Tab-separated table of C-alpha atoms in Angstrom:
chain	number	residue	atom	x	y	z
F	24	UNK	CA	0.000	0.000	0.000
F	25	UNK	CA	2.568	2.393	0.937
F	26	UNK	CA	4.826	1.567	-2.191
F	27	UNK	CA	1.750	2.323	-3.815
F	28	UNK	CA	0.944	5.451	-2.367
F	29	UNK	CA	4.816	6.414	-3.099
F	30	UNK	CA	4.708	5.169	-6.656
F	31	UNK	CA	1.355	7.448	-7.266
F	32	UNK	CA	2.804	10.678	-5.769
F	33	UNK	CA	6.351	10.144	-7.572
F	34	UNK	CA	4.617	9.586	-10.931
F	35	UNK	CA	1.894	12.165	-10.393
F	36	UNK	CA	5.326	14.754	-9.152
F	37	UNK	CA	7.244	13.729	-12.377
F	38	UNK	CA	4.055	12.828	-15.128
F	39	UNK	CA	3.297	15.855	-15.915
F	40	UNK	CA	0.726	17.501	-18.393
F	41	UNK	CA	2.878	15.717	-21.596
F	42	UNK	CA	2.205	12.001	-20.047
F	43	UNK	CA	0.544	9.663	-21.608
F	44	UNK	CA	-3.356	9.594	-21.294
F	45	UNK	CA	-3.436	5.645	-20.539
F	46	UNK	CA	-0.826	6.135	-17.472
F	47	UNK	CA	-2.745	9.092	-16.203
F	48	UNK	CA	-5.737	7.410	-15.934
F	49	UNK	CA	-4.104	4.061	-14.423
F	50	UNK	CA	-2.957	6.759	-11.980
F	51	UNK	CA	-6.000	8.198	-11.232
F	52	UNK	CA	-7.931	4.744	-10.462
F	53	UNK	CA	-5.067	3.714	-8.438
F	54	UNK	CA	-5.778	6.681	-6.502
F	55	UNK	CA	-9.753	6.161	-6.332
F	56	UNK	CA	-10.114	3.299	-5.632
F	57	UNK	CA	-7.351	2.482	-2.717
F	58	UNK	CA	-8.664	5.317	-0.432
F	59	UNK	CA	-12.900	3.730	-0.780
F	60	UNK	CA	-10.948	0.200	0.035
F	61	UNK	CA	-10.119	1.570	3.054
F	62	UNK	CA	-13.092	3.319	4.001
F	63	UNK	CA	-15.301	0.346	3.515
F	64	UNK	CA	-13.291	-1.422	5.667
F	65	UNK	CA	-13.138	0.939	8.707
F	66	UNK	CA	-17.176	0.874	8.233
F	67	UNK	CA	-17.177	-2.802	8.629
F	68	UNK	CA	-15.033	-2.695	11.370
F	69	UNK	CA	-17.126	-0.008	13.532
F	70	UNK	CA	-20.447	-1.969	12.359
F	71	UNK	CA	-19.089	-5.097	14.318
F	72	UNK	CA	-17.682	-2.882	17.418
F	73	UNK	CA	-21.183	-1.349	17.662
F	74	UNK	CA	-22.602	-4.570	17.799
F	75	UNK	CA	-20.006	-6.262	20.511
F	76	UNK	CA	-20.911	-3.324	22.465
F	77	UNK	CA	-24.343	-3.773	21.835
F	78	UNK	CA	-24.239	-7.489	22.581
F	79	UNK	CA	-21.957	-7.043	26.175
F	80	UNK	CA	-24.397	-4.552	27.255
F	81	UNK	CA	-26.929	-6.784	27.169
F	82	UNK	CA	-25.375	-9.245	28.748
F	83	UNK	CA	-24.300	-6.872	31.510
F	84	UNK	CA	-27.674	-5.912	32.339
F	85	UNK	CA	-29.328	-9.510	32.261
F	86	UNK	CA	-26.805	-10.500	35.114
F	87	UNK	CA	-27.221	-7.131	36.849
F	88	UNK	CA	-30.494	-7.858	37.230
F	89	UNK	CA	-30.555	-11.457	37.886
F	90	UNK	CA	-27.975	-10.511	40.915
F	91	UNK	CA	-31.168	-8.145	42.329
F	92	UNK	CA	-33.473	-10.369	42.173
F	93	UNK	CA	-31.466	-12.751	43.964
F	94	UNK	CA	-30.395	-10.222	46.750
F	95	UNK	CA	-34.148	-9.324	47.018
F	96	UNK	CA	-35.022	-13.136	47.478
F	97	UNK	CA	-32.439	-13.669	49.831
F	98	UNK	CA	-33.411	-10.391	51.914
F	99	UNK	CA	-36.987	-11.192	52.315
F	100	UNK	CA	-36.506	-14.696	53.069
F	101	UNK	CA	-34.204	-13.821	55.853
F	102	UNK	CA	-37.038	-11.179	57.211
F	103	UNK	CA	-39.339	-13.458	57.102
F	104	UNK	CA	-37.409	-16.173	58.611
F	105	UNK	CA	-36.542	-13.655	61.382
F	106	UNK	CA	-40.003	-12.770	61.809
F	107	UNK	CA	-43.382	-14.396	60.479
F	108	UNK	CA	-44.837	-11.104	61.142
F	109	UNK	CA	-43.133	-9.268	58.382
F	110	UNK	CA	-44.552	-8.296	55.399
F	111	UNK	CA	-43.343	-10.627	52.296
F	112	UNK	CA	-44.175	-7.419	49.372
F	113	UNK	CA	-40.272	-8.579	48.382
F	114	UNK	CA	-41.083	-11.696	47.572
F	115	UNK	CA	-43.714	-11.896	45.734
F	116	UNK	CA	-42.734	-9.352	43.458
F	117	UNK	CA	-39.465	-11.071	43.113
F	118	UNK	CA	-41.870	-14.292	42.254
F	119	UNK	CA	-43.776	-12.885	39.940
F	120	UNK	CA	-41.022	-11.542	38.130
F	121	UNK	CA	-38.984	-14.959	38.874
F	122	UNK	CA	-39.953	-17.577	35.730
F	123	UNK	CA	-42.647	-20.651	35.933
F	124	UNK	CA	-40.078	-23.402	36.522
F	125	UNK	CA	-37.838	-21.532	39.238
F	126	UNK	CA	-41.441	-20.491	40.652
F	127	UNK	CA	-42.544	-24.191	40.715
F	128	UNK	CA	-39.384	-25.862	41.692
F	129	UNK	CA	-39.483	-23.137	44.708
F	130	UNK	CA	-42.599	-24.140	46.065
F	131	UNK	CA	-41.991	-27.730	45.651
F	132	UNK	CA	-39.096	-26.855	47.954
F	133	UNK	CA	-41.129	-25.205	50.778
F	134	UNK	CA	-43.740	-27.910	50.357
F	135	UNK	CA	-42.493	-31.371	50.481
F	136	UNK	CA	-44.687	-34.384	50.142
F	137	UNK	CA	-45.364	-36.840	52.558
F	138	UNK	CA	-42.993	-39.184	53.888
F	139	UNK	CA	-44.478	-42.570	55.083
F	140	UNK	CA	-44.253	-45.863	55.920
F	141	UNK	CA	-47.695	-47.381	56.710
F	142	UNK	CA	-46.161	-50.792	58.146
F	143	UNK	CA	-45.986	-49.105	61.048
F	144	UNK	CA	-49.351	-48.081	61.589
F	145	UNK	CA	-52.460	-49.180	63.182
F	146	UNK	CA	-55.595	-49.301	60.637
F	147	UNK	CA	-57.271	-47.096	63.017
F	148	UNK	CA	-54.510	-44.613	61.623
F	149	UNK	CA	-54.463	-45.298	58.322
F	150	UNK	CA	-58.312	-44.901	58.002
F	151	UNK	CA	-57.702	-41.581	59.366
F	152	UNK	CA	-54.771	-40.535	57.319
F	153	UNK	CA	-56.972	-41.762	54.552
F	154	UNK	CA	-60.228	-40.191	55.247
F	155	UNK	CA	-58.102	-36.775	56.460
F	156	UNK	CA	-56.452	-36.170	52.763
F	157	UNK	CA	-59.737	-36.946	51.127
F	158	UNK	CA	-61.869	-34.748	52.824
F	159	UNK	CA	-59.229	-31.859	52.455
F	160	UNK	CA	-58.992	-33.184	48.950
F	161	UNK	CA	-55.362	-33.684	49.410
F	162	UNK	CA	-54.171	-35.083	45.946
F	163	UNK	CA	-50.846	-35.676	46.619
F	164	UNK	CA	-50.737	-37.128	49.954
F	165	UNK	CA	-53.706	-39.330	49.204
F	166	UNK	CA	-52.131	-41.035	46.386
F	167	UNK	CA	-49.039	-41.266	47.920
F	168	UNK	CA	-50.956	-42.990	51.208
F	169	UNK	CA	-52.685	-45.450	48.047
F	170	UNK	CA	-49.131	-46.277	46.681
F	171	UNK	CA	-47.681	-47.268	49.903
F	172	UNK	CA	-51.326	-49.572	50.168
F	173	UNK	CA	-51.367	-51.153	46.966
F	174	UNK	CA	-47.495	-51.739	47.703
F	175	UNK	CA	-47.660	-53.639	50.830
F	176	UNK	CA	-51.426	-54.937	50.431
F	177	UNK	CA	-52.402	-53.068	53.682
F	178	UNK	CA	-56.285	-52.246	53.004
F	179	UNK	CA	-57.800	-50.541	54.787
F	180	UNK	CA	-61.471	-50.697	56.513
F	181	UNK	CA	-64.628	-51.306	54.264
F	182	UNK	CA	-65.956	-47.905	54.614
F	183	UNK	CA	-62.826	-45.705	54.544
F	184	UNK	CA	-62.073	-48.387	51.031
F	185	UNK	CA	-65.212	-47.801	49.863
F	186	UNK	CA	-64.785	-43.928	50.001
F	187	UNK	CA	-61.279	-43.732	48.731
F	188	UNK	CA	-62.385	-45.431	45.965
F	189	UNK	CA	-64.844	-43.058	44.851
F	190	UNK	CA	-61.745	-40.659	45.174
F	191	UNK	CA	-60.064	-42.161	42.927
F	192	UNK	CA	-62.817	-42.207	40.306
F	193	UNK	CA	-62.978	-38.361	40.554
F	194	UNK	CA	-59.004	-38.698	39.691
F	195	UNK	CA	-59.602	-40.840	37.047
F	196	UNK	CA	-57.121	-42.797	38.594
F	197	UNK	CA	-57.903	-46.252	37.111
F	198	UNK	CA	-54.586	-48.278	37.489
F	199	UNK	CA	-54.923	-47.386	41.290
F	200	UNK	CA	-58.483	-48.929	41.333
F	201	UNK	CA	-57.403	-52.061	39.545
F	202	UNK	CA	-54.291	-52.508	41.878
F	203	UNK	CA	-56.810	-52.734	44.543
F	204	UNK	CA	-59.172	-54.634	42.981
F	205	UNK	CA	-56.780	-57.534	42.808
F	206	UNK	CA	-55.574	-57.374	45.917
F	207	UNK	CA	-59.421	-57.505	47.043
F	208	UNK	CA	-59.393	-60.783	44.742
F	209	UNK	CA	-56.499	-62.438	46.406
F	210	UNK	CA	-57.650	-61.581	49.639
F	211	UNK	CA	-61.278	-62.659	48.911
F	212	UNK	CA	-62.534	-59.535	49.916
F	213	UNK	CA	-66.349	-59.315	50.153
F	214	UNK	CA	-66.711	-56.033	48.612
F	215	UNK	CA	-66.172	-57.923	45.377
F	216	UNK	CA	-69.687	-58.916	45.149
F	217	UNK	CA	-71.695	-56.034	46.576
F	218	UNK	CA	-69.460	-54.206	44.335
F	219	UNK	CA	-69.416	-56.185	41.567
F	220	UNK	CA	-66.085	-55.759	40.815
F	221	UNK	CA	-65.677	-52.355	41.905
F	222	UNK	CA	-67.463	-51.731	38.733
F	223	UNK	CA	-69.574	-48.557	39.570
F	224	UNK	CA	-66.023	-46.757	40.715
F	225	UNK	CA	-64.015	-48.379	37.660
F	226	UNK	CA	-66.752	-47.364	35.058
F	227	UNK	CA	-66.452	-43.682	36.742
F	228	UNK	CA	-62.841	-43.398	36.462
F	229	UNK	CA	-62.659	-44.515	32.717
F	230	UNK	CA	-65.740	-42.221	32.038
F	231	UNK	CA	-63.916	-39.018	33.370
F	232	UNK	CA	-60.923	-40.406	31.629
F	233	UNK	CA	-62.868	-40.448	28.097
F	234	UNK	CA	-63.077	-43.873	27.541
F	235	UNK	CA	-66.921	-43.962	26.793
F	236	UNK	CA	-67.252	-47.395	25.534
F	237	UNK	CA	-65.149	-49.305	28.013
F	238	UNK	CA	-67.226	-47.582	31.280
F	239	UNK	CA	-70.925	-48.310	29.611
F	240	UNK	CA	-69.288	-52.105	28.996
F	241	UNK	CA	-68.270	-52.400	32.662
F	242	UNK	CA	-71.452	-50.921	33.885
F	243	UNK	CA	-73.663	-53.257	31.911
F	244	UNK	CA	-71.127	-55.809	33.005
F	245	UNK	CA	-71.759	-54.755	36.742
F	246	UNK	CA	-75.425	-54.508	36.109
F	247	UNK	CA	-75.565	-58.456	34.861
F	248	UNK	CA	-74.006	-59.211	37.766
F	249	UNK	CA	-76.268	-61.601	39.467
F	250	UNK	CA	-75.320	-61.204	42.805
F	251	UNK	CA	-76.108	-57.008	42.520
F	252	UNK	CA	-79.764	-58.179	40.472
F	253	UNK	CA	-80.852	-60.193	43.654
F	254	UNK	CA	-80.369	-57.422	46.544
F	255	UNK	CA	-81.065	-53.689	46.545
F	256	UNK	CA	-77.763	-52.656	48.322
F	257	UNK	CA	-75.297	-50.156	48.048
F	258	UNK	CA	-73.720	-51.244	44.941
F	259	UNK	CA	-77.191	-51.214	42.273
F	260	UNK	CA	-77.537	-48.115	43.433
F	261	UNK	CA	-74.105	-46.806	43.362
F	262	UNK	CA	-74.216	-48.480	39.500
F	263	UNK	CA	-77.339	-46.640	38.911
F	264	UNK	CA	-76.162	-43.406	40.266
F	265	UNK	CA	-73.371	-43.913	37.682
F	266	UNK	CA	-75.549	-44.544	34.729
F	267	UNK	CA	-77.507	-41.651	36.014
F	268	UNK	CA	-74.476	-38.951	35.989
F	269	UNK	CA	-73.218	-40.271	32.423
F	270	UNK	CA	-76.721	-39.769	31.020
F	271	UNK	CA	-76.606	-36.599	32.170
F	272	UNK	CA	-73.505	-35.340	31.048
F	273	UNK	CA	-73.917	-37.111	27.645
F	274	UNK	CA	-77.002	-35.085	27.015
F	275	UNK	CA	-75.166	-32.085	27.941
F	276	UNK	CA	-72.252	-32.990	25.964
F	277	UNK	CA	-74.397	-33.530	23.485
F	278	UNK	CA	-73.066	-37.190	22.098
F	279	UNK	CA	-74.964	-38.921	20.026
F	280	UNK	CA	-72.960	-42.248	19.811
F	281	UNK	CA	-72.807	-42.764	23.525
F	282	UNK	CA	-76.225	-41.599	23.721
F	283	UNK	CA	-76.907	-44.854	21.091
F	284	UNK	CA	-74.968	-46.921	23.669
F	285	UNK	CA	-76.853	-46.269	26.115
F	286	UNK	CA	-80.308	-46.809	24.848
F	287	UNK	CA	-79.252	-50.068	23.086
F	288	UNK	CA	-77.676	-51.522	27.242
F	289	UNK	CA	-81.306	-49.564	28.948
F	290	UNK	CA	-83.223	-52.219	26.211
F	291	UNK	CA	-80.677	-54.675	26.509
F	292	UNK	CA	-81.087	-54.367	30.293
F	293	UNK	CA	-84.935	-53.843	30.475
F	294	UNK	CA	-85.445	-57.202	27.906
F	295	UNK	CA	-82.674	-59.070	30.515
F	296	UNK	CA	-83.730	-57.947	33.830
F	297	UNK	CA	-87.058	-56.363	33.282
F	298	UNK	CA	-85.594	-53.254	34.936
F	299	UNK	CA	-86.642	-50.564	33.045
F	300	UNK	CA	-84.700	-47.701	35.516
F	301	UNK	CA	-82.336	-46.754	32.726
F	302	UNK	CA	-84.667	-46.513	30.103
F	303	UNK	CA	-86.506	-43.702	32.458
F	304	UNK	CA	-83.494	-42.196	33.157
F	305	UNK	CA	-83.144	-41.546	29.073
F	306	UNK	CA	-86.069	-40.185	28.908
F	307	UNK	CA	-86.223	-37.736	31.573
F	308	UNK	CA	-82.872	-36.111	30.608
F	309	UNK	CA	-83.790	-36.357	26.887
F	310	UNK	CA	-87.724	-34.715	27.916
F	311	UNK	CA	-86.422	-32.246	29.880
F	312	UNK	CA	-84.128	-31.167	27.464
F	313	UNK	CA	-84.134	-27.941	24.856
F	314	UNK	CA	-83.589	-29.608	21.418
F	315	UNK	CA	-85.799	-31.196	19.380
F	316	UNK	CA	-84.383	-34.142	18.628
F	317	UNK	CA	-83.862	-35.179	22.434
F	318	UNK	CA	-87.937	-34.467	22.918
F	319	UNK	CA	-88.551	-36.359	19.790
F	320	UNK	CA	-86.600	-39.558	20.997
F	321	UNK	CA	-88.289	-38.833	24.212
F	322	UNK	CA	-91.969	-39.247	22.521
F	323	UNK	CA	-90.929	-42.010	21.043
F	324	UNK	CA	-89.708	-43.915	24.000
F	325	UNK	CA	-92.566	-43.198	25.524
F	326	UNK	CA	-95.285	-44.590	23.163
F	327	UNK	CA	-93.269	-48.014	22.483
F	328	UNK	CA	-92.848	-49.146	26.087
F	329	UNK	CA	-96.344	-49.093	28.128
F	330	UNK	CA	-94.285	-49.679	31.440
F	331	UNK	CA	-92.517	-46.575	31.337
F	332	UNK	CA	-96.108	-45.091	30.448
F	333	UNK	CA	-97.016	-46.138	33.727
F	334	UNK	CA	-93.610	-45.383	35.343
F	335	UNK	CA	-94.110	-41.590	34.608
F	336	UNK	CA	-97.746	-41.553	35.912
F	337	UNK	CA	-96.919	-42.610	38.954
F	338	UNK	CA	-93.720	-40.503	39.131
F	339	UNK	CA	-95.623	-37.228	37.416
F	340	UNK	CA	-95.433	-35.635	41.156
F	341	UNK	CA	-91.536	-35.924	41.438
F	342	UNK	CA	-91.220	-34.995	37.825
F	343	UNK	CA	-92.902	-32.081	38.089
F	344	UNK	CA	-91.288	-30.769	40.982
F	345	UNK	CA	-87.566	-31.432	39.424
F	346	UNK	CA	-88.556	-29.613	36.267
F	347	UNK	CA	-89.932	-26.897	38.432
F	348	UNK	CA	-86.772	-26.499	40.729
F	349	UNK	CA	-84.742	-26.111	37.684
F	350	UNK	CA	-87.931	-23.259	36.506
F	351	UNK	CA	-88.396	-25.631	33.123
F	352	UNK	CA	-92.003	-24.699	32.483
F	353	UNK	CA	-91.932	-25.733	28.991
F	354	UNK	CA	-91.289	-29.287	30.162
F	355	UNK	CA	-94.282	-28.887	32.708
F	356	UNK	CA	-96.563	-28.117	30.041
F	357	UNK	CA	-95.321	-30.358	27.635
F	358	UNK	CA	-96.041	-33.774	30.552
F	359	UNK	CA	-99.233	-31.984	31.182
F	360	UNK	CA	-99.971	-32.117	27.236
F	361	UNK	CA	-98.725	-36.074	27.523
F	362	UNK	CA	-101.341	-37.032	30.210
F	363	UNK	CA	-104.243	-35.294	28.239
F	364	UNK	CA	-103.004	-37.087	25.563
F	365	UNK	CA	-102.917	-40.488	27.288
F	366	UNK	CA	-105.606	-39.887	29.126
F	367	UNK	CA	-103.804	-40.007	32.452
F	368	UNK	CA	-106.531	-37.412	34.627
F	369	UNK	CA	-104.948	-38.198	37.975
F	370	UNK	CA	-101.103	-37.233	36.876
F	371	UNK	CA	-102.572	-34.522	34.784
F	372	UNK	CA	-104.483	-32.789	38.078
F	373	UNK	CA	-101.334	-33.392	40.141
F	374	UNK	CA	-99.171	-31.683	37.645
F	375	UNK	CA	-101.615	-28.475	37.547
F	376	UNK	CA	-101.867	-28.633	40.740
F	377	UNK	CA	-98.050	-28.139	41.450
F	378	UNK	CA	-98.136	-25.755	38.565
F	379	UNK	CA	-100.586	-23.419	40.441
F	380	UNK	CA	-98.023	-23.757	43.568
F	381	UNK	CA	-95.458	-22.782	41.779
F	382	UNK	CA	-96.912	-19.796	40.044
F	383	UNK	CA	-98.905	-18.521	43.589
F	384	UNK	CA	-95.375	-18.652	44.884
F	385	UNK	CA	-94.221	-16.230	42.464
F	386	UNK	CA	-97.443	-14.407	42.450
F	387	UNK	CA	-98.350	-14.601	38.998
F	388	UNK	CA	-102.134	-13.858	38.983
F	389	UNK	CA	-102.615	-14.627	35.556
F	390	UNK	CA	-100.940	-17.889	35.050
F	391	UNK	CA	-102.900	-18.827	38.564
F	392	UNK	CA	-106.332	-17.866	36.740
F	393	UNK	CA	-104.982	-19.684	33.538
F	394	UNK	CA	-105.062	-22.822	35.773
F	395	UNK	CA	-107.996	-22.098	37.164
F	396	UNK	CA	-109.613	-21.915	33.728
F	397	UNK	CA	-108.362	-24.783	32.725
F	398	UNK	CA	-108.874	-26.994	35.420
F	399	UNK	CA	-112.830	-25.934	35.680
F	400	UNK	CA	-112.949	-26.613	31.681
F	401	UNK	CA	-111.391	-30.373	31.959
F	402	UNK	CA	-113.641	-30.546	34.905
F	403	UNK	CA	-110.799	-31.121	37.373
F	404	UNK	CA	-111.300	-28.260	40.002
F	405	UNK	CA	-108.803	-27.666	42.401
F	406	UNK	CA	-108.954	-28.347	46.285
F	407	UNK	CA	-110.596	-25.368	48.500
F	408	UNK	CA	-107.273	-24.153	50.008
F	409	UNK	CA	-105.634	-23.786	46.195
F	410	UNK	CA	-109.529	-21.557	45.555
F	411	UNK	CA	-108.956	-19.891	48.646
F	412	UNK	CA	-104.888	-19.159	47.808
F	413	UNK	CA	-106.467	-18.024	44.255
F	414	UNK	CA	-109.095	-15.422	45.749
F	415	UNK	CA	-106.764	-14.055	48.770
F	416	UNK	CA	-104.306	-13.324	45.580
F	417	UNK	CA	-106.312	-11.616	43.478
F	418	UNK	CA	-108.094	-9.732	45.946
F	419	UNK	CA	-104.723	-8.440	47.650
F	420	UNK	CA	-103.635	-7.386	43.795
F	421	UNK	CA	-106.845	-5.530	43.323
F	422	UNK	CA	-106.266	-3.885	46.933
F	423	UNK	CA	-102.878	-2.850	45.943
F	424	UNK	CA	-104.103	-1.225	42.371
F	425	UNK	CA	-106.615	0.211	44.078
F	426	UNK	CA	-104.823	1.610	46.534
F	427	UNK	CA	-101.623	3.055	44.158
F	428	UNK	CA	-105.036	4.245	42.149
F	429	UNK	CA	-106.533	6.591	45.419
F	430	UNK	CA	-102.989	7.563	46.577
F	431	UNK	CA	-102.327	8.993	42.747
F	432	UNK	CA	-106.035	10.774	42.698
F	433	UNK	CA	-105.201	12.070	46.277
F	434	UNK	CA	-101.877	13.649	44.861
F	435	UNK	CA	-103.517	15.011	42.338
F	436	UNK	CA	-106.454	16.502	43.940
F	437	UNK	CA	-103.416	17.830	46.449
F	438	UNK	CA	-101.857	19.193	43.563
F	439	UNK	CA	-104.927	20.982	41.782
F	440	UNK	CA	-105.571	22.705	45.622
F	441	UNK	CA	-102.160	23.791	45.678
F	442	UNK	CA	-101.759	25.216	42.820
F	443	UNK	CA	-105.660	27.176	43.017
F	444	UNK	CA	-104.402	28.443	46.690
F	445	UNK	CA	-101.763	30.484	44.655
C-alpha cells in the first residue's frame, strides 16, 4: 500500500501535463479506488464494534439484574425467617417476576410431600390418614398414602375403602383402582360382590378419563351381575347413580354415539332384567331437554314401552317438581300435554296442581287464573285451600291497584288545591 501510495505521488510529481493519457488514468484509479478500500473497511469494522458493544451490554444488564433479584429473594426470606410477622411485598414481586419453573421448583421446595411408611401403623390410623387427605382433597398425599397400600397390600377398613375409591374415580385414577381390585381378589374380599367388581367406581374413572365405551361395557357388566340383580344394596344403586351422571352429562355434551350406547344396554337391560330404571333415566334427561331431537326420541320412547307409560304416571309428582326447581315450564306443560293425551286425569291434576303452587309462589295472577280456567274446563277443580290461595291473591292485587289508584287521585287533587291556593 505504501509503495503504492509512493509510486502514485512520484509519478503524479514527475508525469506531468505531456504524459501519456493511458498512465494518467491508471494513476488516477489507483488513486480512487485504494482510499474507498479503506473506508469500507473501517465501516465494517465499527459496524461489528457497535454490535459487541451492543451485545456485552446486554449481557451486563441480564446479570445485573438477575444478581437483584437474587439479593431481594435472599433479603426477604431472611425477614421473614426472622419474623413471620413481616410483610413478604419482596417476595412476591421477586416471584412474579422470577420464571414458571424456578417459581414451581421453589414451592416444591417449601412444600415437600409426605414421607411414610404405613407398616408401622395401626388401621385405626391409616383410616384416618386416609379419610383426612380426602376430605381436604389432598391429591398428593392421598395417592401417595394409596401407593404405599397397593405396595404392601395393607387395606384398609370397608368404609374408609369404599370412600377412597370413589376418590379415585374423581381422579380418574384407574390403574390405582385395579391394583386394589386384585388385591381384594387375592384376599377374597367381600366387597367384590356387593361391588361387583368395583365396577360402579371403575366405570367412573374410565368415564372421566374419556373412555366412553369401556365404562358403559363395565357398567352393563356390573349390572348383569347376578349377585347385585338379587339385593337392593349399596352397589345397584351406586351403579345406577353412575348410569344416572353419564346420562346426564352425555345429554349435555351432546353425544350422540354414547347416547346410542346407552339406549341399546337400557333395552338390553330392560329385555334381561325387566328393569326398566335406565330406560326412564333416558327419557327424563332427553324430555327435559331444549332440542328437538332429544324431545322427539323422548316421545318415542314413551309410546313403544307401556311400562314406562305407567312409570311416569306414577312418578308425574316428582317430575314435576324437578322440572320446576330447575324453573323448566316448557317441560311442565309439555307432561301436562302427555297425560291429556294419554288420558292419564290423575297425573294430569297433580301436575296443575303443582303448577298453580309454583306460580302462587311467584305471584303470577294470571298464570294462577290460567289454571284455574283450565282446570274448571277439563272438569278437574282444584282443592278449596288452592280456591282460597287463588281469591286471597287476586283480591290483595286488586287492593294494591286500588290503593296506588286513590294515593295517585289524592296527589292530584293535592296538587290541583295547591296550585288554586296560589
Amino acid at each position: 500500500m505504501a509503495m503504492l501510495r509512493r509510486l502514485t505521488t512520484t509519478t503524479t510529481t514527475t508525469a506531468g501535463a505531456n504524459s501519456p493519457r493511458p498512465l494518467q488514468r491508471f494513476q488516477n484509479c489507483i488513486a480512487f479506488l485504494i482510499p474507498s478500500w479503506h473506508n469500507l473497511t473501517q465501516k465494517k469494522s465499527t459496524q461489528v464494534d457497535a454490535i459487541d458493544c451492543f451485545t456485552n451490554e446486554l449481557v451486563l444488564r441480564k446479570c445485573k439484574k438477575w444478581e437483584e433479584l437474587k439479593e431481594n429473594l435472599y433479603q426477604s426470606l431472611n425477614q421473614k425467617d426472622s419474623s413471620v410477622s413481616c410483610p413478604t411485598t419482596n417476595l412476591r414481586e421477586s416471584m412474579h417476576i422470577m420464571s414458571k419453573a424456578i417459581k414451581t421448583d421453589f414451592e416444591a421446595l417449601r412444600s415437600p410431600k409426605l414421607v411414610l411408611d404405613i407398616r408401622s401403623l395401626s388401621q385405626a390410623q391409616l383410616d384416618n390418614l386416609l379419610i383426612s387427605t380426602v376430605e381436604i382433597k389432598n391429591k398428593l398425599d392421598f395417592l401417595y398414602i394409596v401407593q404405599q397400600c397397593i405396595r404392601w397390600q395393607y387395606l384398609p377398613s370397608n368404609e374408609v375403602l369404599i370412600a377412597s375409591l370413589k376418590y379415585l374415580s374423581t381422579l380418574s385414577a384407574v390403574q390405582q383402582i385395579e391394583s386394589f381390585l386384585e388385591i381384594c381378589k387375592q384376599q377374597k374380599h367381600p366387597l367384590l360382590e356387593a361391588y361387583a367388581d368395583f365396577a360402579p367406581f371403575k366405570a367412573m374413572a374410565l368415564w372421566r378419563h374419556g373412555r366412553s365405551d369401556m365404562a358403559l361395557t363395565i357398567l352393563h357388566q356390573g349390572y348383569d351381575s347376578s349377585n347385585l340383580m338379587a339385593s337392593n344394596g349399596n352397589g345397584k344403586r351406586m351403579i345406577r347413580a353412575a348410569f344416572r351422571t353419564i346420562i346426564e352429562e352425555t345429554l349435555i355434551k351432546k353425544s350422540d354415539a354414547v347416547l346410542v350406547s346407552l339406549m341399546e344396554i337400557a333395552h338390553a337391560i330392560y329385555r334381561k332384567h325387566n328393569d326398566i330404571f335406565v330406560i326412564a333415566c333416558v327419557w327424563k334427561q332427553c324430555f327435559a331437554s331444549e332440542w328437538f331431537c332429544d324431545q322427539k326420541s323422548a316421545a318415542d320412547l314413551f309410546e313403544s314401552n307401556v311400562d314406562l307409560q305407567q312409570l311416569v304416571a306414577r312418578k308425574s309428582g316428582s317430575l314435576v317438581t324437578s322440572f320446576l326447581s330447575h324453573n323448566n315450564l316448557d317441560a311442565v306443560h309439555r307432561i301436562i300435554e302427555l297425560f291429556l293425551q294419554y288420558k292419564e286425569r290423575a297425573a294430569c291434576f297433580n301436575c296443575l296442581s303443582l303448577l298453580f303452587g309454583y306460580h302462587h309462589h311467584h305471584k303470577d295472577l294470571r298464570a294462577c287464573a290460567e289454571i284455574v280456567k283450565s282446570c274448571n274446563e277439563l272438569n278437574m277443580p282444584l282443592n278449596e285451600t288452592q280456591n282460597e290461595q287463588f281469591l286471597y291473591l287476586f283480591l290483595n292485587q286488586e287492593n294494591n291497584e286500588g290503593f296506588s289508584q286513590r294515593t295517585y287521585t289524592a296527589y292530584r287533587k293535592s296538587l290541583k288545591k295547591f296550585q288554586y291556593k296560589f
